[in-house]
Amino acid sequence: MNPLSFQFLSTVRLGMKSLMLHKLRSALTMLGIIFGVCSVIAMLAIGEGASYAAQEEIKKLGSDNIILRSLKPAEDAKLAGLGRGGTIDYGLTYQDGARIQSTIPGVRRVLPVRIIRENVLFGPNSVPCQVLGTLPFYPEIVGLDVVRGRFLTETDERNMDNVCVLTVGLAQRLFPYQDPLDHSVKVDSFYYRVVGLVREQNLPEHRTQQGVMEGEPLDNNVYVPLSVSRTRFGEVLIRRSAGGFEAEKVELHQLTVQMNDTAAVETADPQIKTLLGRFHSRNDYEIVVPLQLLRQAEQTKRIFNVVLGSIAAISLLVGGIGIMNIMLATVTERTREIGVRRALGAKRRDITLQFLVETVVLSVGGGLIGVALGVITPIVVSQLTDMKTIVTLWSVLLAFGISGAVGIVFGLYPAKAAAQLDPIEALRHE
Amino acid sequence: MPPPDSIIQFQGIEKRYDLGGEAEVRALRGVDLTVHAGAYVAIMGPSGSGKSTMLNLIGCLDRPTAGLYSLGGTDVSSMPDDELSEARGRMIGFIFQSYNLIAQLTVIENIQVPLIYQGRDIRAYQEHCAKLADMVGLSDRLHHRPNQLSGGQQQRVAIARSLVNDPLLILADEPTGNLDSRTGAEVLDMIDRLNASGKTIVLVTHDHKVAERAHRVLHMKDGLIEREVINRPAPRANGQPASSV
Ligand SMILES: Nc1ncnc2c1ncn2[C@@H]1O[C@H](COP(=O)(O)OP(=O)(O)O)[C@@H](O)[C@H]1O
Ligand SMILES: [Mg+2]
């Protein structure tokens, strides 16, 4: 080891010794930095985890998709409450799908979905489910894994075959002991032959235009060809509810417009609004643009980070002020020692370095403990709640870096003050 | 040029303290003084006469307002702060009335402090420091802290510390002021032995018994050396200040 680095090491050791002389005081001084660093890392980890989860959700919707959903208009919802009204007619139509496909530039394809809430039966088992009438390319747009057998085909659609595909969860409930393939399940008054089992990568949102679901699991889906859904269930859906029943006429519950690429999404969004606006006098549908949601989520995250960063900066600032306060007290308390050291040959910069090292040892020590706690805290949070947390390297480096910087910035003044003391005055100090 | 064996050479040294406005304290008013290598000088005088100011100037803790001060042949009267620190550490050993050991360091570490500020690698001086501790009779206390030692023991650590850089000059401001007469005498005996082995000593005291041990006694009054008493002739060193202890 060369003498210079040895000398530096002895200065560090000396600083630690001085700090150890007042263990409680040093520990309390470090607390500010410990909490600051810990909270920065932990908060950023929780924020990062939350935004990651949100972004994953949105990405699953597909960033090149525009999703249209039928929505029961507010006026009609009130009307329905009265009971035996007439048939409520709202929502997206086949026509809408065709118009979008033919007039909006950049559209690759349009996936229509009808969603009917029914019970599906096999033998004595009856399970509430959603019957989704849709087209064969549904899996490519929504993200669906075929676990067994196959999904719906063009032939099914053309021939209006009474076939269906079940989600795995539903199949397990309906067929606890049997292989569901090639058995027929009953929905309403028709039988459908099971041709495949699938797993949705992205479970459909809880919300349909029908409002609240009665708590059944989300993967209870029965997929049938769109043509079959249309003919077997008809356009008018009757819904029994407490105090009567209501009838609604909804052609399609959802249209997923897949664009050629992500770039086309943003121009198409207002065009679709304009187009549909011409044919829908009421507000009976909503548009969800995953790409915009993604952008918003990123924007939110940025704001979140800035807010967190400010809070962190403030807490570290407070920690720094605490350190500075203690160091100023220390300098006063050790004035005599400073005088002695000066008499024994210490230059001003030796004194500066000595006190600066003490501050940096305090803040970096606090920083290290803070990092340890800051990494552990999110893990504990993840264990106790089901919140996802991600500790990023940059947050650790940032927090640690700031703690070091705080030590230098807030240590410099007391250290300089110590070095400026007149040796004679300092020696006379009681 | 002063003769090579004169360690301290004061020429018309003045020290004024500006108290703001017209007020001014003239702590030293043109002092001339020569101290040769190997001398043992005591400074006496009433309180406020300028003894400490003089010792501080000799010790390079301060600069004179006017006059020339050459220490060991080097003009230090207008040295910049860093060089003055360096000169202090290299050429001067201090012994204070209240020992002034560093509380968080052990005996051996206290002895090493002046080495650190000379940029020395203290690992190479372990034996040297241990020898000094032995010389002051503290070889069994190397790892004690100052608060575990008696006043006399602390002052002996301070003596060892003052010697570690092998200085030209040992300065002592009332070194026995805080000690009882018996331990005080022990410390003074030790200083006598240092002088006998060739170290130059300048000592401030109120005590005539202490001053009797010196070759020369300077009596100060109102910032001037009022009179000087020669107790016995100083051994004239042969040009070189004594170095070995
Ligand atoms: N820092 C200072 N500021 C103003 N006056 C001082 C200062 N230091 C010493 N003095 C004055 O200088 C004079 C000599 O002081 P000092 O050398 O301490 O005397 P002694 O040590 O002989 O008692 C005194 O009048 C004292 O008040
Ligand atoms: Mg005095």
XYZ file of C-alpha atoms and ligand atoms in Angstrom:
703
model
C 0.000 0.000 0.000
C 1.459 3.363 -0.854
C 1.857 5.888 1.976
C -0.784 8.241 0.590
C -3.604 5.728 0.529
C -2.395 4.418 3.860
C -2.619 7.919 5.232
C -6.114 8.271 3.819
C -7.123 4.973 5.376
C -5.809 6.093 8.744
C -7.831 9.285 8.390
C -10.934 7.192 7.734
C -10.106 4.962 10.697
C -9.576 8.034 12.838
C -12.931 9.425 11.710
C -14.650 6.189 12.672
C -12.931 6.238 16.051
C -14.176 9.733 16.720
C -17.669 8.671 15.715
C -17.488 5.572 17.893
C -16.722 7.807 20.830
C -20.332 8.990 20.601
C -22.140 5.922 19.351
C -25.675 7.003 20.132
C -25.193 10.448 18.690
C -23.635 9.066 15.518
C -26.417 6.507 15.165
C -29.122 9.126 15.611
C -27.394 11.365 13.108
C -27.305 8.544 10.594
C -31.015 7.814 11.048
C -31.988 10.757 8.861
C -29.924 9.422 5.978
C -30.991 5.827 6.654
C -34.676 6.713 6.436
C -34.101 8.944 3.452
C -32.237 6.359 1.411
C -34.490 3.512 2.509
C -37.656 5.380 1.591
C -36.320 6.456 -1.783
C -35.462 2.901 -2.776
C -38.593 1.350 -1.283
C -40.986 3.907 -2.746
C -39.394 3.728 -6.167
C -39.531 -0.077 -6.013
C -43.228 -0.042 -5.189
C -43.920 2.586 -7.836
C -41.902 0.693 -10.398
C -43.712 -2.529 -9.557
C -47.141 -0.901 -9.805
C -46.417 0.760 -13.111
C -44.846 -2.410 -14.474
C -48.000 -4.344 -13.596
C -50.191 -1.664 -15.181
C -48.097 -1.557 -18.324
C -48.138 -5.328 -18.650
C -51.948 -5.260 -18.422
C -52.132 -2.631 -21.103
C -49.600 -4.316 -23.345
C -51.701 -7.463 -23.260
C -54.557 -5.502 -24.799
C -52.239 -4.984 -27.743
C -50.591 -1.723 -28.586
C -51.717 -1.889 -32.223
C -55.353 -2.402 -31.271
C -58.251 -0.046 -30.790
C -60.991 -1.559 -28.694
C -64.634 -0.503 -29.020
C -67.141 -1.648 -26.443
C -70.878 -1.299 -26.373
C -72.128 0.753 -23.495
C -75.644 1.031 -22.259
C -76.408 4.759 -22.493
C -77.136 6.489 -19.220
C -80.740 7.401 -20.191
C -81.551 3.810 -21.061
C -80.031 2.535 -17.868
C -82.576 4.623 -15.964
C -85.372 3.365 -18.136
C -84.369 -0.197 -17.516
C -84.701 0.372 -13.804
C -88.449 0.920 -14.291
C -88.945 -2.675 -15.284
C -91.203 -3.652 -18.141
C -90.100 -1.066 -20.626
C -89.705 -1.835 -24.251
C -86.607 -3.283 -25.775
C -83.519 -1.179 -25.319
C -81.560 -0.958 -28.527
C -77.966 0.210 -28.333
C -74.368 -0.615 -28.995
C -72.078 -1.514 -31.813
C -73.390 -3.092 -34.969
C -72.079 -5.374 -37.697
C -72.401 -2.335 -39.915
C -69.993 -0.401 -37.704
C -67.428 -3.154 -38.098
C -67.830 -3.236 -41.854
C -67.601 0.564 -42.140
C -64.438 0.713 -40.091
C -62.892 -2.059 -42.123
C -63.719 -0.380 -45.430
C -63.157 3.316 -44.732
C -60.456 3.727 -42.112
C -56.954 3.531 -43.615
C -54.451 1.212 -42.011
C -56.968 -1.218 -40.576
C -55.761 -4.791 -40.763
C -58.892 -6.506 -39.515
C -61.830 -6.042 -37.231
C -62.761 -8.655 -34.688
C -66.404 -8.660 -33.607
C -67.438 -10.272 -30.325
C -70.859 -10.940 -28.890
C -71.003 -11.726 -25.203
C -74.047 -13.493 -23.805
C -74.412 -14.426 -20.208
C -75.861 -17.879 -19.776
C -75.499 -21.104 -17.869
C -73.655 -23.977 -19.468
C -74.684 -27.478 -18.538
C -73.210 -30.929 -18.741
C -75.056 -33.719 -16.995
C -75.921 -32.497 -13.518
C -73.332 -29.711 -13.624
C -74.407 -26.192 -14.375
C -71.944 -23.309 -14.452
C -72.643 -19.646 -15.176
C -70.531 -18.472 -18.089
C -70.023 -15.985 -20.852
C -70.808 -17.229 -24.304
C -68.514 -15.411 -26.712
C -69.564 -15.434 -30.322
C -66.526 -14.561 -32.370
C -64.393 -15.303 -35.431
C -61.527 -17.793 -35.854
C -58.770 -15.167 -35.588
C -59.818 -14.241 -32.045
C -56.777 -16.001 -30.511
C -54.334 -13.985 -32.587
C -55.718 -10.693 -31.396
C -56.605 -11.427 -27.832
C -53.842 -13.815 -26.994
C -55.122 -17.278 -26.366
C -53.299 -20.552 -25.890
C -54.949 -23.604 -27.318
C -54.327 -26.266 -24.699
C -56.100 -29.155 -26.370
C -57.939 -29.721 -29.633
C -58.453 -26.612 -31.754
C -60.063 -23.193 -31.832
C -63.043 -22.282 -34.038
C -62.472 -22.392 -37.804
C -63.781 -20.743 -40.936
C -65.694 -23.891 -41.682
C -67.435 -23.753 -38.307
C -68.392 -20.182 -39.037
C -69.648 -20.858 -42.550
C -71.594 -23.997 -41.669
C -72.894 -22.563 -38.430
C -71.700 -25.695 -36.738
C -72.813 -26.192 -33.179
C -69.291 -26.434 -31.850
C -67.664 -24.687 -28.945
C -64.319 -24.138 -27.252
C -64.073 -23.966 -23.456
C -61.640 -22.267 -21.185
C -59.679 -24.686 -19.053
C -61.173 -23.530 -15.773
C -64.703 -23.959 -17.035
C -63.923 -27.381 -18.470
C -62.621 -28.528 -15.125
C -65.789 -27.416 -13.434
C -68.070 -29.031 -15.991
C -66.076 -32.220 -16.503
C -64.476 -33.077 -13.199
C -63.869 -36.710 -14.186
C -64.083 -36.817 -17.963
C -62.270 -35.677 -21.026
C -64.453 -32.853 -22.344
C -63.392 -33.195 -25.977
C -66.209 -34.386 -28.266
C -68.753 -34.269 -25.493
C -71.632 -31.884 -25.958
C -72.529 -29.169 -23.509
C -75.900 -27.465 -23.346
C -76.384 -23.728 -23.405
C -79.928 -22.404 -23.385
C -81.728 -25.083 -25.383
C -78.985 -26.102 -27.773
C -76.102 -28.551 -27.600
C -72.559 -27.686 -28.651
C -69.788 -30.144 -29.247
C -66.528 -29.311 -27.431
C -63.675 -29.138 -29.962
C -60.937 -27.471 -27.928
C -59.698 -26.175 -24.628
C -58.001 -22.816 -24.332
C -56.402 -20.598 -21.766
C -56.795 -16.835 -22.062
C -53.489 -15.071 -21.651
C -55.333 -11.993 -20.723
C -58.604 -12.527 -18.965
C -61.298 -10.241 -20.315
C -62.132 -7.297 -18.200
C -64.648 -7.773 -15.495
C -66.823 -5.122 -16.986
C -69.293 -5.854 -19.735
C -72.163 -3.699 -20.729
C -74.373 -5.821 -18.540
C -72.813 -4.302 -15.489
C -71.769 -6.157 -12.417
C -71.126 -9.840 -12.648
C -72.263 -12.028 -9.867
C -68.878 -13.116 -8.764
C -68.209 -16.051 -11.066
C -64.623 -16.598 -12.118
C -63.523 -14.773 -15.218
C -62.238 -17.697 -17.178
C -65.658 -19.280 -17.570
C -65.821 -18.676 -21.277
C -67.547 -20.650 -24.001
C -66.480 -19.659 -27.498
C -68.893 -20.328 -30.357
C -68.832 -19.188 -33.981
C -70.259 -15.686 -34.417
C -72.824 -16.950 -36.912
C -73.999 -19.528 -34.394
C -74.282 -16.945 -31.642
C -76.388 -14.813 -33.933
C -78.833 -17.493 -34.958
C -79.109 -19.440 -31.709
C -79.422 -16.484 -29.354
C -80.999 -13.929 -31.668
C -80.444 -10.208 -31.507
C -82.711 -9.493 -28.599
C -81.378 -10.634 -25.300
C -83.714 -11.111 -22.391
C -82.290 -10.604 -18.995
C -84.095 -11.679 -15.930
C -83.539 -9.487 -12.996
C -85.188 -8.932 -9.655
C -88.632 -7.422 -10.182
C -89.017 -8.394 -13.815
C -87.008 -8.779 -16.888
C -85.572 -6.482 -19.417
C -84.868 -6.936 -23.042
C -81.982 -5.369 -24.873
C -81.010 -5.447 -28.462
C -77.256 -5.418 -28.858
C -75.681 -6.651 -32.064
C -72.075 -6.689 -30.944
C -70.540 -6.138 -27.539
C -67.079 -5.513 -28.704
C -65.116 -4.660 -31.817
C -61.380 -4.958 -31.702
C -59.813 -3.022 -34.547
C -56.357 -4.259 -35.309
C -54.195 -1.742 -37.174
C -51.340 -2.575 -39.504
C -48.876 -1.054 -37.106
C -48.670 1.024 -33.948
C -48.122 4.207 -35.934
C -51.557 3.918 -37.534
C -53.304 3.752 -34.174
C -53.189 7.420 -33.413
C -54.523 8.677 -36.705
C -57.224 6.026 -36.776
C -58.560 6.791 -33.309
C -60.184 10.170 -34.148
C -61.264 8.897 -37.554
C -63.149 6.030 -35.965
C -64.772 8.436 -33.529
C -65.919 10.672 -36.380
C -67.152 7.741 -38.409
C -69.123 6.148 -35.614
C -70.386 9.523 -34.426
C -72.329 9.827 -37.669
C -74.285 6.656 -36.994
C -74.588 6.721 -33.231
C -76.680 9.587 -31.944
C -76.195 8.480 -28.392
C -73.126 7.665 -26.444
C -73.615 3.924 -26.541
C -70.041 2.760 -26.967
C -66.618 3.503 -25.604
C -63.206 3.500 -27.249
C -60.199 2.147 -25.460
C -56.806 2.793 -27.043
C -54.220 0.668 -25.217
C -51.393 2.670 -26.764
C -52.730 5.868 -25.211
C -53.249 4.116 -21.908
C -49.664 2.994 -22.106
C -48.503 6.519 -22.773
C -50.615 7.804 -19.927
C -49.225 5.134 -17.656
C -45.710 6.163 -18.610
C -46.554 9.798 -18.069
C -48.086 8.997 -14.697
C -44.987 7.069 -13.798
C -42.790 9.991 -14.739
C -44.806 12.350 -12.571
C -44.786 9.782 -9.804
C -41.013 9.540 -10.018
C -40.604 13.305 -9.930
C -42.850 13.552 -6.875
C -41.010 10.686 -5.192
C -37.715 12.212 -6.151
C -38.710 15.503 -4.546
C -39.872 13.822 -1.362
C -36.648 11.851 -1.316
C -34.589 14.944 -1.936
C -36.342 16.697 0.931
C -35.851 13.808 3.322
C -32.200 13.539 2.378
C -31.877 17.290 2.720
C -33.286 17.067 6.223
C -30.859 14.236 6.928
C -28.048 16.375 5.582
C -29.022 19.316 7.757
C -29.046 16.972 10.730
C -25.527 15.870 9.897
C -24.350 19.426 9.412
C -25.853 20.438 12.724
C -24.088 17.659 14.562
C -20.812 18.311 12.790
C -20.931 21.989 13.708
C -21.499 20.978 17.312
C -18.656 18.497 17.020
C -16.308 21.133 15.677
C -17.106 23.424 18.590
C -16.725 20.572 21.022
C -13.399 19.561 19.562
C -11.948 23.017 19.041
C -9.155 22.231 21.452
C -8.311 19.045 19.555
C -8.168 21.052 16.340
C -5.757 23.492 17.958
C -3.576 20.645 19.176
C -3.477 19.046 15.772
C -2.578 22.348 14.165
C 0.222 22.828 16.701
C 1.487 19.346 15.871
C 1.798 20.236 12.217
C -1.659 19.709 10.687
C -2.338 21.948 7.706
C -5.747 23.478 7.135
C -6.568 20.859 4.553
C -5.677 18.045 6.973
C -8.318 19.384 9.359
C -10.832 19.848 6.542
C -10.229 16.311 5.374
C -10.551 14.892 8.874
C -13.977 16.391 9.485
C -15.141 15.802 5.948
C -14.217 12.151 6.289
C -16.274 11.932 9.454
C -19.306 13.396 7.743
C -18.892 11.171 4.738
C -18.465 8.108 6.964
C -21.708 9.090 8.692
C -23.634 9.666 5.504
C -22.191 6.789 3.510
C -22.607 4.481 6.507
C -26.185 5.661 6.803
C -26.508 5.264 3.049
C -25.322 1.650 3.150
C -27.701 0.746 5.959
C -30.428 2.623 4.091
C -29.725 0.659 0.918
C -29.920 -2.618 2.822
C -33.230 -1.654 4.424
C -34.445 -0.164 1.158
C -33.862 -3.445 -0.644
C -35.423 -5.527 2.124
C -38.512 -3.363 2.627
C -40.035 -3.943 -0.844
C -39.462 -7.684 -0.467
C -41.333 -7.624 2.828
C -44.078 -5.513 1.276
C -44.399 -8.021 -1.579
C -44.617 -10.841 0.923
C -47.256 -9.201 3.085
C -49.401 -7.791 0.296
C -49.711 -8.957 -3.285
C -48.149 -5.744 -4.528
C -45.450 -6.230 -7.081
C -42.209 -4.387 -6.337
C -39.126 -3.930 -8.470
C -35.891 -2.641 -6.951
C -34.027 -0.993 -9.786
C -30.278 -0.609 -9.780
C -30.540 3.055 -10.677
C -32.673 3.819 -7.641
C -30.069 2.193 -5.412
C -27.241 4.085 -7.084
C -29.213 7.316 -6.991
C -30.092 7.039 -3.321
C -26.592 6.011 -2.359
C -25.023 8.673 -4.531
C -27.207 11.368 -3.034
C -26.354 10.242 0.477
C -22.657 10.512 -0.330
C -23.169 13.905 -1.931
C -25.168 15.069 1.080
C -22.258 14.094 3.297
C -19.813 16.113 1.232
C -22.052 19.126 0.723
C -23.180 19.387 4.323
C -19.842 18.325 5.746
C -17.836 20.869 3.827
C -18.999 23.914 5.763
C -18.288 22.539 9.258
C -14.990 21.096 8.037
C -13.950 24.415 6.518
C -15.047 26.204 9.659
C -12.861 23.855 11.689
C -9.889 24.458 9.415
C -10.271 28.233 9.599
C -9.944 28.278 13.370
C -6.917 30.143 14.603
C -4.574 27.615 16.252
C -3.912 29.820 19.262
C -7.587 30.573 19.821
C -8.372 26.916 19.391
C -5.736 25.879 21.917
C -7.106 28.355 24.442
C -10.647 27.008 23.994
C -12.023 25.247 27.043
C 22.810 35.401 8.190
C 22.594 34.372 11.825
C 25.303 32.006 12.997
C 24.328 28.430 12.223
C 24.024 27.397 15.851
C 21.500 30.083 16.728
C 18.160 28.367 16.621
C 15.951 31.313 17.460
C 16.791 34.738 16.127
C 14.308 37.538 16.933
C 15.007 40.985 15.491
C 12.676 43.754 16.587
C 9.721 41.420 16.888
C 6.434 43.200 17.462
C 2.973 41.785 17.956
C -0.029 44.034 17.924
C -3.610 42.950 18.369
C -6.067 45.164 16.597
C -9.152 45.464 18.732
C -11.048 47.436 16.096
C -11.155 51.201 15.791
C -8.308 53.043 17.506
C -7.821 50.402 20.185
C -4.731 48.256 19.839
C -2.828 45.993 22.187
C 0.916 45.887 21.812
C 1.673 42.460 23.227
C 5.305 42.532 22.108
C 7.090 45.802 21.465
C 10.252 45.067 19.539
C 11.925 42.054 21.112
C 15.445 41.020 20.190
C 16.491 37.552 21.217
C 18.952 34.908 20.204
C 18.754 31.353 21.493
C 21.566 28.983 20.662
C 21.309 25.295 20.077
C 21.373 23.298 23.260
C 20.181 26.189 25.403
C 17.588 25.943 28.152
C 15.692 29.195 28.422
C 12.951 30.056 30.917
C 10.588 32.979 30.405
C 9.054 34.607 33.461
C 7.009 37.716 34.074
C 3.706 39.004 35.311
C 0.477 38.024 33.683
C -0.133 39.955 30.490
C 3.518 40.721 29.956
C 3.630 38.827 26.650
C 5.118 35.459 27.616
C 2.542 33.331 25.787
C 2.579 35.620 22.792
C 6.320 35.197 22.582
C 6.139 31.439 22.919
C 3.414 31.279 20.246
C 5.581 33.275 17.874
C 8.584 31.081 18.586
C 6.372 28.056 17.967
C 5.188 29.402 14.596
C 1.606 29.338 15.791
C 1.398 32.990 14.849
C 3.248 35.543 12.770
C 4.798 38.739 14.117
C 3.250 42.062 13.121
C 6.736 43.415 12.509
C 10.307 42.214 12.814
C 12.257 39.239 11.590
C 12.180 35.762 12.998
C 14.540 33.157 11.763
C 14.087 29.645 13.037
C 16.999 27.257 12.531
C 18.291 29.565 9.807
C 14.969 29.902 7.960
C 13.011 33.139 7.907
C 9.550 32.192 9.115
C 8.197 35.671 9.890
C 6.074 35.849 6.774
C 5.606 32.236 5.760
C 2.248 31.218 4.370
C 0.023 29.159 6.626
C 0.726 25.749 5.103
C 4.485 26.167 5.248
C 4.222 27.408 8.788
C 2.280 24.275 9.721
C 4.924 22.202 8.082
C 7.716 24.029 9.890
C 5.936 23.613 13.214
C 5.532 19.924 12.741
C 9.104 19.410 11.644
C 11.069 21.699 13.927
C 9.062 22.203 17.085
C 7.780 19.996 19.877
C 5.071 21.388 22.131
C 4.415 20.556 25.748
C 1.275 22.198 27.098
C 0.110 22.974 30.593
C -3.022 20.836 30.138
C -1.228 18.020 28.249
C -3.602 18.290 25.251
C -3.612 14.648 24.305
C -6.267 13.565 21.818
C -8.980 11.791 23.759
C -10.012 9.185 21.219
C -6.445 7.979 20.593
C -4.330 5.610 22.619
C -0.935 6.495 24.069
C 0.997 5.113 21.119
C -1.378 6.745 18.611
C -1.019 10.091 20.352
C 2.728 9.814 20.063
C 2.361 9.109 16.332
C 0.182 12.124 15.470
C 3.003 14.533 14.471
C 4.429 11.859 12.139
C 1.151 11.633 10.243
C 1.183 15.356 9.486
C 4.741 15.084 8.220
C 3.422 12.587 5.678
C 5.461 9.814 7.229
C 4.389 6.217 6.959
C 3.819 5.452 10.631
C 4.328 1.735 10.068
C 8.013 2.454 9.607
C 8.139 4.277 12.945
C 6.517 1.721 15.229
C 9.758 0.902 16.959
C 10.788 4.539 17.221
C 7.475 5.409 18.939
C 7.690 2.415 21.248
C 11.195 3.516 22.260
C 9.966 7.007 23.084
C 7.147 5.561 25.172
C 9.703 3.441 26.968
C 11.895 6.451 27.564
C 9.069 8.270 29.368
C 8.291 5.080 31.285
C 4.991 4.201 29.641
C 5.837 1.074 27.710
C 3.173 -0.826 29.669
C 0.488 1.766 28.847
C 0.761 1.873 25.056
C -2.875 1.069 24.414
C -4.406 3.080 27.202
C -6.443 6.146 26.485
C -5.589 9.517 28.047
C -8.525 9.326 30.468
C -7.034 6.146 31.890
C -3.788 7.924 32.816
C -2.775 10.250 35.639
C -1.805 13.842 34.904
C 1.884 13.070 35.226
C 1.566 10.128 32.866
C -0.330 12.241 30.352
C 2.352 14.902 30.461
C 4.955 12.222 29.847
C 3.025 11.060 26.782
C 3.053 14.685 25.632
C 6.833 14.760 26.077
C 7.217 11.614 23.992
C 4.930 13.124 21.374
C 6.971 16.345 21.296
C 10.067 14.306 20.475
C 8.713 12.033 17.785
C 9.710 14.285 14.870
C 13.114 14.942 16.412
C 12.530 18.726 16.566
C 15.098 21.491 16.905
C 13.230 23.014 19.753
C 10.945 22.008 22.596
C 8.479 24.623 23.783
C 6.746 24.220 27.111
C 4.088 26.586 28.440
C 3.784 26.019 32.198
C 4.351 22.266 31.805
C 4.003 21.628 35.545
C 1.139 24.052 36.180
C -1.399 21.261 36.524
C 0.815 18.812 38.387
C 1.602 18.323 42.059
C 5.177 19.156 43.028
C 6.421 15.566 43.009
C 5.150 14.610 39.540
C 6.057 18.117 38.410
C 9.612 17.491 39.490
C 9.622 14.187 37.586
C 8.521 15.942 34.439
C 11.102 18.681 34.898
C 13.797 16.065 35.453
C 12.817 14.550 32.188
C 13.072 17.948 30.465
C 16.471 18.415 32.066
C 17.596 15.109 30.620
C 16.344 16.160 27.186
C 18.380 19.315 27.430
C 21.379 17.373 28.669
C 21.115 15.185 25.606
C 21.232 18.303 23.428
C 17.650 19.503 22.894
C 17.008 23.221 22.974
C 14.271 24.113 25.459
C 12.182 27.235 25.901
C 9.849 27.135 28.867
C 7.348 29.590 30.351
C 6.817 29.432 34.072
C 5.706 31.381 37.124
C 7.761 29.265 39.451
C 11.274 30.426 40.358
C 12.228 26.872 41.306
C 11.380 25.786 37.807
C 13.241 28.697 36.282
C 16.350 27.822 38.262
C 16.781 24.737 36.176
C 17.295 26.822 33.020
C 20.565 28.359 31.835
C 18.933 31.663 31.110
C 15.864 33.323 32.570
C 14.158 36.086 30.595
C 12.029 38.394 32.710
C 9.367 40.070 30.637
C 7.365 43.169 31.280
C 4.935 45.072 29.077
C 5.941 43.282 25.919
C 9.663 43.581 26.344
C 12.448 41.523 27.872
C 13.078 43.657 30.935
C 16.097 41.778 32.173
C 17.906 38.547 31.670
C 19.506 36.339 34.308
C 22.180 33.817 33.435
C 22.041 30.937 35.930
C 24.927 29.085 34.392
C 26.584 29.058 30.994
C 24.897 27.131 28.254
C 26.980 24.473 26.560
C 27.895 25.864 23.146
C 26.963 23.217 20.652
C 29.363 22.782 17.798
C 27.172 24.345 15.157
C 24.819 21.444 14.848
C 21.739 21.242 17.011
C 21.756 18.057 19.028
C 19.478 15.483 17.537
C 19.676 12.155 19.281
C 17.694 11.799 22.501
N -5.850 37.408 20.705
C -5.610 38.526 21.427
N -6.322 39.619 21.158
C -6.098 40.755 21.853
N -5.201 40.884 22.794
C -4.426 39.813 23.106
C -4.599 38.581 22.425
N -3.724 37.699 22.928
C -3.016 38.358 23.890
N -3.462 39.617 23.983
C -2.923 40.634 24.879
O -1.533 40.689 24.737
C -0.914 40.850 25.963
C 0.090 39.737 26.231
O -0.629 38.537 26.435
P 0.041 37.146 26.787
O 1.174 36.955 25.843
O -0.998 36.120 26.788
O 0.577 37.402 28.232
P 1.090 36.338 29.275
O 1.150 35.041 28.652
O 2.435 36.876 29.659
O 0.159 36.416 30.410
C -2.012 40.914 27.013
O -2.263 42.270 27.279
C -3.170 40.294 26.333
O -4.356 40.863 26.785
Mg 0.155 33.211 29.261
